[in-house]
CSV table of C-alpha atoms in Angstrom, one decimal:
chain,number,residue,atom,x,y,z
A,1,MET,CA,-62.5,79.6,1.7
A,2,ARG,CA,-61.2,78.7,-1.7
A,3,PRO,CA,-57.5,78.8,-0.7
A,4,LEU,CA,-58.4,76.5,2.2
A,5,ARG,CA,-60.2,74.0,-0.1
A,6,THR,CA,-57.3,74.1,-2.5
A,7,PHE,CA,-54.9,73.4,0.4
A,8,LEU,CA,-57.0,70.5,1.7
A,9,LYS,CA,-57.3,69.0,-1.8
A,10,THR,CA,-53.6,69.3,-2.4
A,11,HIS,CA,-52.8,67.8,1.1
A,12,SER,CA,-55.2,64.8,0.4
A,13,SER,CA,-53.6,64.2,-3.0
A,14,SER,CA,-50.2,64.3,-1.4
A,15,ARG,CA,-51.2,61.8,1.3
A,16,LEU,CA,-52.7,59.5,-1.4
A,17,ILE,CA,-49.5,59.6,-3.4
A,18,ASN,CA,-47.4,58.9,-0.4
A,19,PHE,CA,-49.6,56.0,0.6
A,20,THR,CA,-49.4,54.6,-3.0
A,21,LEU,CA,-45.6,54.9,-3.0
A,22,ILE,CA,-45.3,53.2,0.4
A,23,ALA,CA,-47.6,50.4,-0.6
A,24,SER,CA,-45.9,49.9,-3.9
A,25,SER,CA,-42.5,49.9,-2.2
A,26,SER,CA,-43.7,47.4,0.4
A,27,LEU,CA,-45.1,45.1,-2.3
A,28,ILE,CA,-41.8,45.2,-4.2
A,29,VAL,CA,-39.8,44.5,-1.0
A,30,TYR,CA,-42.2,41.6,-0.2
A,31,ILE,CA,-41.8,40.2,-3.7
A,32,LEU,CA,-38.0,40.5,-3.6
A,33,VAL,CA,-37.8,38.9,-0.1
A,34,SER,CA,-40.2,36.1,-1.0
A,35,ALA,CA,-38.2,35.4,-4.2
A,36,PHE,CA,-35.0,35.3,-2.1
A,37,ILE,CA,-36.4,33.0,0.5
A,38,PHE,CA,-37.8,30.7,-2.2
A,39,GLN,CA,-34.5,30.6,-4.0
A,40,THR,CA,-32.6,30.0,-0.8
A,41,SER,CA,-35.0,27.3,0.2
A,42,THR,CA,-34.8,25.7,-3.2
A,43,LEU,CA,-31.0,25.8,-3.0
A,44,ASN,CA,-30.9,24.4,0.5
A,45,SER,CA,-33.3,21.6,-0.5
A,46,SER,CA,-31.1,20.9,-3.6
A,47,LEU,CA,-28.0,20.8,-1.4
A,48,LEU,CA,-29.8,18.6,1.2
A,49,VAL,CA,-30.9,16.2,-1.5
A,50,SER,CA,-27.3,16.1,-2.9
A,51,VAL,CA,-25.8,15.5,0.6
A,52,ASN,CA,-28.3,12.9,1.5
A,53,ALA,CA,-28.2,11.1,-1.8
A,54,PRO,CA,-26.9,7.5,-1.6
A,55,THR,CA,-23.2,7.0,-2.2
A,56,THR,CA,-22.3,5.9,-5.7
A,57,LEU,CA,-19.1,4.9,-7.4
A,58,GLU,CA,-18.7,8.4,-8.6
A,59,HIS,CA,-18.2,9.5,-4.9
A,60,ILE,CA,-15.3,7.1,-4.4
A,61,VAL,CA,-11.6,7.5,-5.2
A,62,PHE,CA,-9.4,4.4,-5.3
A,63,GLY,CA,-5.8,4.0,-4.5
A,64,ILE,CA,-4.4,0.6,-5.6
A,65,ALA,CA,-0.9,-0.4,-4.5
A,66,SER,CA,1.2,-2.4,-7.0
A,67,ASN,CA,4.7,-2.5,-8.3
A,68,ILE,CA,6.4,-2.9,-11.7
A,69,LYS,CA,7.0,-6.7,-11.1
A,70,SER,CA,3.5,-7.7,-10.1
A,71,TRP,CA,1.4,-5.4,-12.2
A,72,PRO,CA,1.7,-7.3,-15.5
A,73,SER,CA,0.1,-10.4,-14.0
A,74,ARG,CA,-2.2,-8.7,-11.5
A,75,LYS,CA,-3.9,-6.2,-13.9
A,76,GLU,CA,-6.2,-9.0,-15.2
A,77,LEU,CA,-7.7,-9.1,-11.7
A,78,VAL,CA,-8.2,-5.4,-11.6
A,79,SER,CA,-9.9,-5.4,-15.0
A,80,LEU,CA,-12.5,-7.7,-13.6
A,81,TRP,CA,-14.0,-5.0,-11.4
A,82,TRP,CA,-12.7,-1.7,-12.6
A,83,LYS,CA,-15.4,0.6,-14.3
A,84,SER,CA,-13.6,3.5,-16.1
A,85,GLN,CA,-16.8,5.4,-16.7
A,86,GLN,CA,-17.7,5.6,-13.1
A,87,MET,CA,-14.5,5.2,-11.1
A,88,ARG,CA,-11.6,7.5,-10.3
A,89,GLY,CA,-8.2,6.8,-8.8
A,90,CYS,CA,-4.8,5.3,-9.6
A,91,VAL,CA,-2.7,2.2,-9.6
A,92,PHE,CA,0.5,3.2,-7.9
A,93,LEU,CA,3.8,1.7,-9.2
A,94,ASP,CA,7.3,2.1,-8.0
A,95,ARG,CA,8.6,3.2,-11.4
A,96,LEU,CA,7.4,3.8,-15.0
A,97,PRO,CA,6.5,0.6,-16.8
A,98,GLY,CA,8.0,-0.3,-20.2
A,99,GLU,CA,6.3,0.3,-23.4
A,100,GLY,CA,3.2,-1.9,-23.8
A,101,THR,CA,3.2,-3.0,-20.2
A,102,HIS,CA,-0.1,-1.2,-19.4
A,103,ALA,CA,-2.1,-2.4,-22.4
A,104,ASP,CA,-0.4,-5.6,-23.5
A,105,GLY,CA,-3.6,-7.2,-24.7
A,106,TYR,CA,-6.0,-5.1,-22.7
A,107,ASN,CA,-8.0,-2.0,-23.6
A,108,ASN,CA,-6.8,0.9,-21.4
A,109,ASN,CA,-10.4,1.6,-20.6
A,110,THR,CA,-10.6,-1.5,-18.6
A,111,LEU,CA,-7.8,-0.4,-16.2
A,112,PRO,CA,-7.2,2.5,-13.9
A,113,PRO,CA,-4.5,5.1,-14.8
A,114,ILE,CA,-1.0,4.5,-13.5
A,115,CYS,CA,0.6,6.9,-11.0
A,116,ILE,CA,4.2,6.7,-10.0
A,117,SER,CA,4.9,6.8,-6.3
A,118,GLU,CA,7.0,9.5,-4.8
A,119,ASP,CA,10.5,8.9,-3.5
A,120,THR,CA,10.5,7.5,0.1
A,121,SER,CA,14.3,7.3,0.7
A,122,ARG,CA,14.1,10.0,3.3
A,123,PHE,CA,12.1,7.8,5.6
A,124,ARG,CA,13.7,5.3,8.0
A,125,TYR,CA,12.9,1.6,7.9
A,126,THR,CA,14.4,-0.6,10.6
A,127,LYS,CA,12.2,-3.7,10.7
A,128,ARG,CA,14.4,-6.8,10.4
A,129,ASN,CA,13.5,-9.0,7.5
A,130,GLY,CA,10.8,-6.6,6.5
A,131,LEU,CA,10.2,-4.9,3.2
A,132,ARG,CA,11.1,-1.2,2.8
A,133,SER,CA,8.4,-0.9,0.1
A,134,ALA,CA,5.9,-0.9,3.0
A,135,ILE,CA,6.6,2.9,3.3
A,136,ARG,CA,5.8,3.5,-0.3
A,137,VAL,CA,2.6,1.4,-0.1
A,138,ALA,CA,1.5,3.2,3.1
A,139,ARG,CA,2.0,6.6,1.3
A,140,VAL,CA,-0.4,5.5,-1.4
A,141,VAL,CA,-3.0,6.8,1.1
A,142,LEU,CA,-1.4,10.3,1.1
A,143,GLU,CA,-0.8,10.4,-2.6
A,144,THR,CA,-4.3,9.3,-3.5
A,145,ILE,CA,-5.8,12.0,-1.3
A,146,SER,CA,-3.4,14.5,-2.9
A,147,LEU,CA,-4.9,13.9,-6.3
A,148,ASN,CA,-7.5,16.5,-5.2
A,149,HIS,CA,-10.5,15.1,-7.0
A,150,SER,CA,-13.8,16.9,-6.5
A,151,ASP,CA,-17.1,15.6,-5.0
A,152,VAL,CA,-15.4,12.9,-3.0
A,153,ARG,CA,-17.0,11.1,-0.1
A,154,TRP,CA,-14.7,8.1,0.4
A,155,PHE,CA,-11.2,7.0,-0.4
A,156,VAL,CA,-10.8,3.3,-0.8
A,157,PHE,CA,-7.5,1.4,-0.8
A,158,GLY,CA,-6.5,-2.1,-1.7
A,159,ASP,CA,-3.7,-4.2,-3.3
A,160,ASP,CA,-3.4,-5.2,-6.9
A,161,ASP,CA,-4.8,-8.7,-5.9
A,162,THR,CA,-7.8,-7.2,-4.1
A,163,VAL,CA,-11.0,-8.0,-6.0
A,164,PHE,CA,-13.8,-5.6,-5.2
A,165,VAL,CA,-17.5,-5.9,-5.9
A,166,PRO,CA,-18.0,-2.2,-6.7
A,167,GLU,CA,-21.8,-2.0,-6.4
A,168,ASN,CA,-21.7,-3.6,-2.9
A,169,LEU,CA,-18.8,-1.4,-1.9
A,170,ALA,CA,-20.8,1.7,-2.7
A,171,LYS,CA,-24.0,0.3,-1.1
A,172,THR,CA,-22.1,-0.7,2.1
A,173,LEU,CA,-20.5,2.8,2.4
A,174,SER,CA,-24.0,4.3,2.0
A,175,LYS,CA,-24.8,3.1,5.5
A,176,TYR,CA,-22.4,5.6,7.0
A,177,ASP,CA,-22.4,9.4,7.2
A,178,HIS,CA,-19.4,10.4,5.0
A,179,ASN,CA,-19.2,13.7,6.8
A,180,LEU,CA,-18.0,12.0,9.9
A,181,TRP,CA,-14.6,10.4,10.6
A,182,TYR,CA,-14.8,6.7,9.5
A,183,TYR,CA,-12.1,4.0,9.0
A,184,ILE,CA,-13.9,0.9,7.7
A,185,GLY,CA,-12.5,-2.5,6.9
A,186,THR,CA,-11.8,-5.9,8.5
A,187,ASN,CA,-9.0,-7.8,10.1
A,188,SER,CA,-7.7,-11.3,9.3
A,189,GLU,CA,-9.6,-14.6,9.4
A,190,VAL,CA,-6.6,-16.0,11.3
A,191,TYR,CA,-6.3,-15.4,15.0
A,192,GLU,CA,-2.5,-15.5,15.0
A,193,GLN,CA,-2.3,-12.8,12.3
A,194,ASN,CA,-4.5,-10.5,14.4
A,195,ARG,CA,-2.5,-11.2,17.5
A,196,ILE,CA,0.7,-10.2,15.8
A,197,PHE,CA,-0.6,-7.1,13.9
A,198,SER,CA,-3.8,-6.0,15.7
A,199,PHE,CA,-7.4,-7.0,16.0
A,200,ASN,CA,-8.3,-3.4,15.4
A,201,MET,CA,-6.5,-2.8,12.2
A,202,ALA,CA,-8.0,-3.0,8.7
A,203,PHE,CA,-5.8,-5.4,6.8
A,204,GLY,CA,-4.8,-3.7,3.6
A,205,GLY,CA,-5.3,-6.6,1.2
A,206,GLY,CA,-9.0,-6.9,2.1
A,207,GLY,CA,-9.4,-3.2,1.3
A,208,PHE,CA,-10.5,-0.4,3.5
A,209,ALA,CA,-12.3,2.9,3.3
A,210,ILE,CA,-11.5,6.3,4.9
A,211,SER,CA,-14.2,9.1,4.8
A,212,TYR,CA,-13.2,12.4,3.1
A,213,PRO,CA,-13.0,14.6,6.2
A,214,LEU,CA,-10.8,12.1,8.0
A,215,ALA,CA,-8.6,11.6,5.0
A,216,LYS,CA,-7.9,15.3,4.6
A,217,VAL,CA,-6.8,15.5,8.2
A,218,LEU,CA,-4.8,12.3,7.9
A,219,ALA,CA,-2.9,13.7,4.9
A,220,LYS,CA,-1.7,16.7,6.9
A,221,ILE,CA,0.0,14.6,9.6
A,222,PHE,CA,0.8,11.4,7.7
A,223,ASP,CA,4.5,11.9,6.9
A,224,SER,CA,5.4,13.2,10.3
A,225,CYS,CA,3.4,10.3,11.9
A,226,ILE,CA,5.1,7.5,10.0
A,227,GLU,CA,8.5,8.8,11.0
A,228,ARG,CA,7.7,7.5,14.5
A,229,TYR,CA,7.1,4.0,13.2
A,230,PRO,CA,10.3,2.9,11.4
A,231,HIS,CA,10.2,-0.4,13.3
A,232,VAL,CA,6.7,-1.4,12.0
A,233,TYR,CA,6.5,-4.2,9.5
A,234,GLY,CA,3.7,-3.4,7.0
A,235,SER,CA,2.0,-0.5,5.3
A,236,ASP,CA,-1.4,-1.1,6.9
A,237,SER,CA,0.1,-1.0,10.4
A,238,ARG,CA,1.5,2.5,9.7
A,239,ILE,CA,-1.9,3.7,8.5
A,240,TYR,CA,-3.6,2.1,11.5
A,241,TYR,CA,-1.2,3.7,14.0
A,242,CYS,CA,-1.6,7.2,12.4
A,243,LEU,CA,-5.4,6.9,12.5
A,244,ALA,CA,-5.1,5.7,16.1
A,245,GLU,CA,-3.1,8.8,17.0
A,246,LEU,CA,-6.0,10.8,15.6
A,247,GLY,CA,-8.3,8.9,18.0
A,248,VAL,CA,-10.1,6.9,15.3
A,249,GLY,CA,-10.9,3.2,15.7
A,250,LEU,CA,-11.8,0.6,13.1
A,251,THR,CA,-15.4,0.1,12.0
A,252,HIS,CA,-15.6,-3.6,11.2
A,253,GLU,CA,-17.5,-4.6,8.0
A,254,PRO,CA,-17.7,-8.4,7.4
A,255,GLY,CA,-18.1,-8.0,3.6
A,256,PHE,CA,-14.4,-7.1,3.3
A,257,HIS,CA,-12.2,-10.2,3.2
A,258,GLN,CA,-8.4,-10.4,3.8
A,259,PHE,CA,-8.4,-14.2,3.0
A,260,ASP,CA,-5.3,-15.2,4.9
A,261,VAL,CA,-5.9,-18.8,3.9
A,262,ARG,CA,-4.6,-21.2,1.3
A,263,GLY,CA,-5.9,-24.2,-0.5
A,264,ASP,CA,-9.6,-24.9,-1.1
A,265,THR,CA,-11.8,-22.0,0.1
A,266,PHE,CA,-15.1,-23.7,-0.6
A,267,GLY,CA,-16.1,-23.5,3.1
A,268,LEU,CA,-15.7,-19.7,3.2
A,269,PHE,CA,-17.5,-19.1,0.0
A,270,ALA,CA,-20.4,-21.4,1.0
A,271,SER,CA,-20.9,-19.7,4.4
A,272,HIS,CA,-20.7,-16.0,3.7
A,273,PRO,CA,-22.1,-13.6,6.4
A,274,VAL,CA,-25.5,-11.9,5.7
A,275,GLU,CA,-23.7,-8.7,4.8
A,276,PRO,CA,-23.0,-8.1,1.1
A,277,LEU,CA,-19.7,-9.4,-0.4
A,278,VAL,CA,-17.4,-6.3,-0.8
A,279,SER,CA,-13.9,-7.8,-1.5
A,280,LEU,CA,-11.7,-10.8,-1.9
A,281,HIS,CA,-7.9,-11.1,-1.6
A,282,HIS,CA,-5.1,-13.5,-2.2
A,283,VAL,CA,-7.1,-15.2,-5.0
A,284,HIS,CA,-3.8,-16.4,-6.6
A,285,ALA,CA,-2.8,-18.1,-3.4
A,286,ILE,CA,-5.9,-20.3,-3.3
A,287,LYS,CA,-7.2,-23.1,-5.5
A,288,PRO,CA,-9.5,-22.0,-8.3
A,289,ILE,CA,-12.9,-21.4,-6.8
A,290,PHE,CA,-14.6,-23.6,-9.4
A,291,PRO,CA,-13.3,-27.1,-10.2
A,292,ASN,CA,-11.7,-27.8,-13.6
A,293,MET,CA,-10.9,-24.2,-14.3
A,294,LYS,CA,-7.9,-21.9,-14.1
A,295,THR,CA,-8.0,-19.2,-11.5
A,296,SER,CA,-8.6,-16.4,-14.0
A,297,ASP,CA,-11.4,-18.4,-15.8
A,298,ALA,CA,-13.0,-19.3,-12.5
A,299,LEU,CA,-13.1,-15.6,-11.4
A,300,ARG,CA,-14.5,-14.5,-14.7
A,301,HIS,CA,-17.2,-17.2,-14.4
A,302,PHE,CA,-17.9,-16.0,-10.8
A,303,PHE,CA,-18.4,-12.4,-12.1
A,304,LYS,CA,-21.2,-13.5,-14.4
A,305,ALA,CA,-23.2,-14.0,-11.3
A,306,VAL,CA,-21.8,-10.9,-9.6
A,307,LYS,CA,-22.9,-8.7,-12.6
A,308,ALA,CA,-26.4,-10.3,-12.6
A,309,ASP,CA,-27.1,-9.6,-8.9
A,310,PRO,CA,-24.2,-8.2,-6.9
A,311,GLU,CA,-26.1,-7.9,-3.7
A,312,ARG,CA,-27.2,-11.5,-3.7
A,313,ILE,CA,-23.8,-13.0,-4.6
A,314,LEU,CA,-22.7,-15.6,-2.0
A,315,GLN,CA,-25.8,-15.0,0.2
A,316,GLN,CA,-26.6,-18.2,2.0
A,317,THR,CA,-30.1,-19.4,2.1
A,318,VAL,CA,-31.2,-22.7,3.8
A,319,CYS,CA,-34.4,-24.7,3.3
A,320,TYR,CA,-35.7,-28.1,4.0
A,321,ASP,CA,-37.4,-31.0,2.2
A,322,ARG,CA,-39.8,-32.4,4.8
A,323,TRP,CA,-40.7,-35.4,2.7
A,324,PHE,CA,-37.1,-36.7,2.4
A,325,SER,CA,-35.6,-34.8,5.4
A,326,TRP,CA,-33.1,-33.1,3.2
A,327,THR,CA,-31.3,-29.9,4.1
A,328,ILE,CA,-30.3,-27.6,1.3
A,329,SER,CA,-27.9,-24.7,1.5
A,330,VAL,CA,-27.7,-22.3,-1.4
A,331,SER,CA,-24.7,-20.0,-1.7
A,332,TRP,CA,-26.1,-17.9,-4.5
A,333,GLY,CA,-23.9,-17.6,-7.6
A,334,TYR,CA,-21.5,-20.1,-6.3
A,335,ALA,CA,-22.8,-23.5,-5.1
A,336,VAL,CA,-25.7,-25.5,-3.7
A,337,GLN,CA,-25.1,-28.2,-1.1
A,338,VAL,CA,-27.7,-30.9,-0.5
A,339,PHE,CA,-27.4,-32.9,2.7
A,340,GLY,CA,-29.2,-36.2,2.7
A,341,LYS,CA,-30.5,-35.7,6.2
A,342,HIS,CA,-32.0,-33.1,8.5
A,343,ILE,CA,-29.5,-30.7,10.0
A,344,LEU,CA,-30.4,-27.8,12.2
A,345,LEU,CA,-29.7,-24.4,10.9
A,346,GLY,CA,-27.2,-23.7,13.7
A,347,ASP,CA,-25.2,-26.7,12.5
A,348,VAL,CA,-25.3,-25.7,8.9
A,349,LEU,CA,-23.9,-22.2,9.3
A,350,PRO,CA,-20.4,-22.8,10.7
A,351,VAL,CA,-17.7,-22.7,8.0
A,352,GLN,CA,-16.4,-26.0,6.7
A,353,GLU,CA,-12.7,-26.1,7.2
A,354,THR,CA,-11.7,-27.0,3.7
A,355,PHE,CA,-8.8,-24.6,3.7
A,356,ARG,CA,-5.6,-24.2,5.7
A,357,PRO,CA,-4.1,-21.1,7.4
A,358,TRP,CA,-1.7,-18.7,5.7
A,359,LYS,CA,1.1,-19.9,7.9
A,360,GLU,CA,1.0,-23.3,9.4
A,361,ARG,CA,3.9,-23.3,11.9
A,362,PRO,CA,2.7,-21.2,14.8
A,363,LEU,CA,0.8,-23.0,17.5
A,364,LEU,CA,-2.3,-21.0,17.0
A,365,ALA,CA,-2.1,-20.8,13.2
A,366,GLY,CA,-5.2,-23.0,12.8
A,367,VAL,CA,-7.4,-20.9,15.1
A,368,PHE,CA,-9.8,-18.7,13.1
A,369,THR,CA,-12.0,-15.8,14.1
A,370,PHE,CA,-15.2,-17.5,13.1
A,371,ASN,CA,-16.8,-20.9,14.0
A,372,THR,CA,-15.6,-23.8,11.9
A,373,LYS,CA,-16.5,-27.4,11.5
A,374,LYS,CA,-14.4,-30.3,10.1
A,375,VAL,CA,-15.1,-31.9,6.8
A,376,HIS,CA,-16.5,-35.4,7.3
A,377,GLY,CA,-14.0,-38.2,6.6
A,378,ASP,CA,-16.6,-40.3,4.8
A,379,PRO,CA,-17.5,-38.9,1.3
A,380,CYS,CA,-20.9,-40.4,1.6
A,381,GLN,CA,-21.6,-38.4,4.7
A,382,ARG,CA,-20.7,-35.1,3.0
A,383,PRO,CA,-23.3,-33.0,1.1
A,384,THR,CA,-23.7,-33.4,-2.6
A,385,ILE,CA,-22.3,-30.2,-4.2
A,386,PHE,CA,-23.6,-28.4,-7.3
A,387,TYR,CA,-21.5,-25.6,-8.7
A,388,PHE,CA,-22.8,-22.5,-10.4
A,389,ASP,CA,-23.2,-23.0,-14.2
A,390,GLU,CA,-25.2,-20.1,-15.7
A,391,VAL,CA,-27.5,-17.2,-15.0
A,392,TYR,CA,-30.4,-15.8,-17.1
A,393,HIS,CA,-33.7,-13.9,-16.8
A,394,ALA,CA,-37.1,-15.6,-17.2
A,395,LYS,CA,-40.4,-14.0,-16.6
A,396,ASN,CA,-39.1,-11.1,-14.5
A,397,ARG,CA,-37.1,-13.6,-12.4
A,398,LEU,CA,-33.4,-14.4,-12.2
A,399,VAL,CA,-32.6,-18.1,-12.8
A,400,THR,CA,-29.3,-19.7,-11.8
A,401,THR,CA,-28.4,-23.2,-12.5
A,402,TYR,CA,-25.9,-25.4,-10.7
A,403,LYS,CA,-24.4,-28.7,-12.0
A,404,LYS,CA,-23.4,-31.6,-9.8
A,405,ALA,CA,-19.7,-32.0,-9.0
A,406,TYR,CA,-18.1,-35.5,-9.0
A,407,ALA,CA,-18.5,-37.3,-5.7
A,408,ASN,CA,-16.8,-40.6,-4.8
A,409,CYS,CA,-19.9,-42.2,-3.4
A,410,THR,CA,-22.5,-44.5,-4.9
A,411,GLN,CA,-25.4,-43.8,-2.5
A,412,ASP,CA,-28.6,-42.5,-4.0
A,413,GLY,CA,-30.7,-39.7,-2.4
A,414,PRO,CA,-29.7,-36.2,-3.4
A,415,ARG,CA,-27.0,-37.7,-5.7
A,416,LYS,CA,-29.7,-38.7,-8.3
A,417,PHE,CA,-30.0,-35.0,-9.3
A,418,GLU,CA,-27.8,-33.7,-12.1
A,419,MET,CA,-28.8,-30.0,-11.8
A,420,ILE,CA,-30.4,-27.6,-9.5
A,421,ARG,CA,-32.3,-24.6,-10.7
A,422,VAL,CA,-32.8,-21.6,-8.4
A,423,PHE,CA,-35.3,-18.8,-8.9
A,424,SER,CA,-35.0,-15.4,-7.2
A,425,GLN,CA,-35.7,-11.7,-7.6
A,426,LYS,CA,-32.8,-9.3,-8.0
A,427,LEU,CA,-31.8,-8.1,-4.6
A,428,ASP,CA,-32.0,-4.4,-3.9
A,429,LEU,CA,-31.8,-3.7,-0.2
A,430,SER,CA,-32.6,-0.4,1.3
A,431,ILE,CA,-30.1,1.3,3.6
A,432,GLN,CA,-32.3,0.3,6.6
A,433,GLN,CA,-32.2,-3.3,5.5
A,434,LEU,CA,-28.4,-3.1,5.1
A,435,LYS,CA,-28.1,-1.8,8.6
A,436,ALA,CA,-30.2,-4.7,10.0
A,437,PRO,CA,-29.7,-7.5,7.4
A,438,ARG,CA,-31.9,-10.7,7.5
A,439,ARG,CA,-31.3,-14.0,5.8
A,440,GLN,CA,-33.9,-14.9,3.2
A,441,CYS,CA,-35.9,-18.1,3.0
A,442,CYS,CA,-36.5,-20.6,0.3
A,443,ASN,CA,-38.9,-23.3,-0.8
A,444,ILE,CA,-38.4,-26.5,-2.7
A,445,LEU,CA,-40.5,-26.7,-5.8
A,446,HIS,CA,-42.0,-29.9,-7.0
A,447,SER,CA,-42.9,-28.7,-10.5
A,448,SER,CA,-39.9,-29.7,-12.4
A,449,SER,CA,-40.6,-31.8,-15.5
A,450,SER,CA,-37.3,-33.8,-15.1
A,451,ALA,CA,-36.6,-36.2,-12.3
A,452,ASN,CA,-32.9,-35.1,-12.5
A,453,ILE,CA,-33.6,-31.5,-11.7
A,454,LEU,CA,-34.3,-30.0,-8.3
A,455,GLU,CA,-35.9,-26.5,-8.3
A,456,ILE,CA,-35.7,-24.0,-5.5
A,457,ASP,CA,-37.4,-20.6,-5.0
A,458,ILE,CA,-35.7,-17.9,-2.9
A,459,ARG,CA,-37.9,-15.3,-1.2
A,460,GLU,CA,-38.2,-12.9,1.7
A,461,CYS,CA,-39.0,-14.6,5.0
A,462,LYS,CA,-42.4,-13.9,6.5
A,463,GLU,CA,-42.3,-11.7,9.7
A,464,ASP,CA,-42.4,-14.6,12.2
A,465,GLU,CA,-41.0,-17.3,9.9
A,466,LEU,CA,-38.4,-19.7,11.2
A,467,ILE,CA,-35.8,-21.5,9.1
A,468,ASN,CA,-36.3,-25.1,10.2
A,469,ILE,CA,-37.8,-28.3,8.9
A,470,HIS,CA,-41.0,-28.0,11.0
A,471,GLN,CA,-41.9,-24.5,9.7
C-alpha cells in the first residue's frame, strides 16, 4: 500500500507543478500580449492624432519663382510674409546673385533661401512672342518637390510678387485631406484671361497648392509631360496640362487672388468673399492700397492688421443705422464705407468697379468673373470712406480705428464723422466653419463720448438673424 500512496502523492505533486507552470506561462503570455496591444493601440492613436492634426506652416513647402533681375526689388514683398522659423522652401533664381544681393539691407532670416534653377536648354519652346523662361518657372514645381523635405503635406507655389497670408493659407488647406490628390487655387478675375488660358487653371501669380501624394506622382512624369507642350505660353499652363493628364481638376478657393487688374483696387478690397484672404498678386501694378502712401509702406501698414487678426482681414460686415437710415460696410483692417441712405445688402455686396482690366484692348477685357457696379458720378452720392489707421487690444477686444478720407462734397450726414472705431473678437474659425462660412453681423453703438466718432461692434449673427435695416 505504501508504494501506491507514494505513487499517488508523487503524481498529484507532478500535476500541481504542471498546472502551476501552465498557469504562470498563460499569465506571462497574457501580460505580454496585453502590453503589445496597449503599445500598438497607443502608437496607432498617436499616429491618428498626428495625421488628423490641423495643417500648420511646418507642413508646407514653398517654391517661389523669381529671377536675378526682379529679386532685388521683389524680396521686400516676400519679407512681409515669410516666417523663417516655421517655413521651408526656396526662391528659385536663374543664376547666382552677386555679393550682397540677398541681404542688401535685410536680415537673411526674413527671406527664404535661394536655389538656382536647373538648366532647361534641352526643352523646346515654340510659342511666338512668348518667354522661354516659362519652362524654368514651370520646373520650379519639380525642383521644389525634389528638395525631399520630411513631414510635408502640401507644396505651395507663387511668384516673387505673390503676397501670402500664411496663417490663412494653412487654415484653408486644413479643410482638405492632404492624403488625397488636390490641386487648389483660383483663376483670373478677368473673363478674357480665362477664355485664353483656361477657366480650370490655377493662375500662378495668385499662388496654388498641390497635395503631397499628387506632387510626388507629378514629379515623376513632369519633364516628359512638358515636352508635349512646347507651344504653350506660360508656366502655369504647363503645370495645369500635366495635372489634367493625371486626371486631376482644379479645386477653386476664392481666397487666392490673381489680381489681373490695374489702377485703384478699392472695390476688390472692400468686397472680399466670406472665405479668408490667402494671397494677393501684382501689387506693384496697382495704386497703393492706402492713400498718400507708397506701395511698400501701404502694404506694411496693411500687415499690421493682418498680424493682429489674419482670419478677419478684409472680411466684409454690413449693418444699418435705423435712426438715420445709414448703411455701413466694414472691410476689416482696410476701410469702412458709410452710405447716407438705406441700401439693401444685395446691392451693397457687388464689387465697385474702381479698377481697370489688365489689358484694355480686347472686346471682353472689361468683363469680370464677379458682379460689379459702377462708381457713382456724383461724389456726394458716393459713400464716405474711412481708411484703416491703427489696431490695438482693449479689455480682451480688438479695436481698429479708421480715419476719414478726403471727399469733394460739402453735404453733412456721415461726413460729420472724423473717425470710426470698430470692436471685435479675434476670429478663430473651426474647420467646419471654414467649410460653411457665414458673414458676421454688427451693431452701431451710441456710447461714444465724441460726436465726431462712430463706434461699431462686430459679432456673430444669431441663428435666424437677417442682415437688413428692419432686423
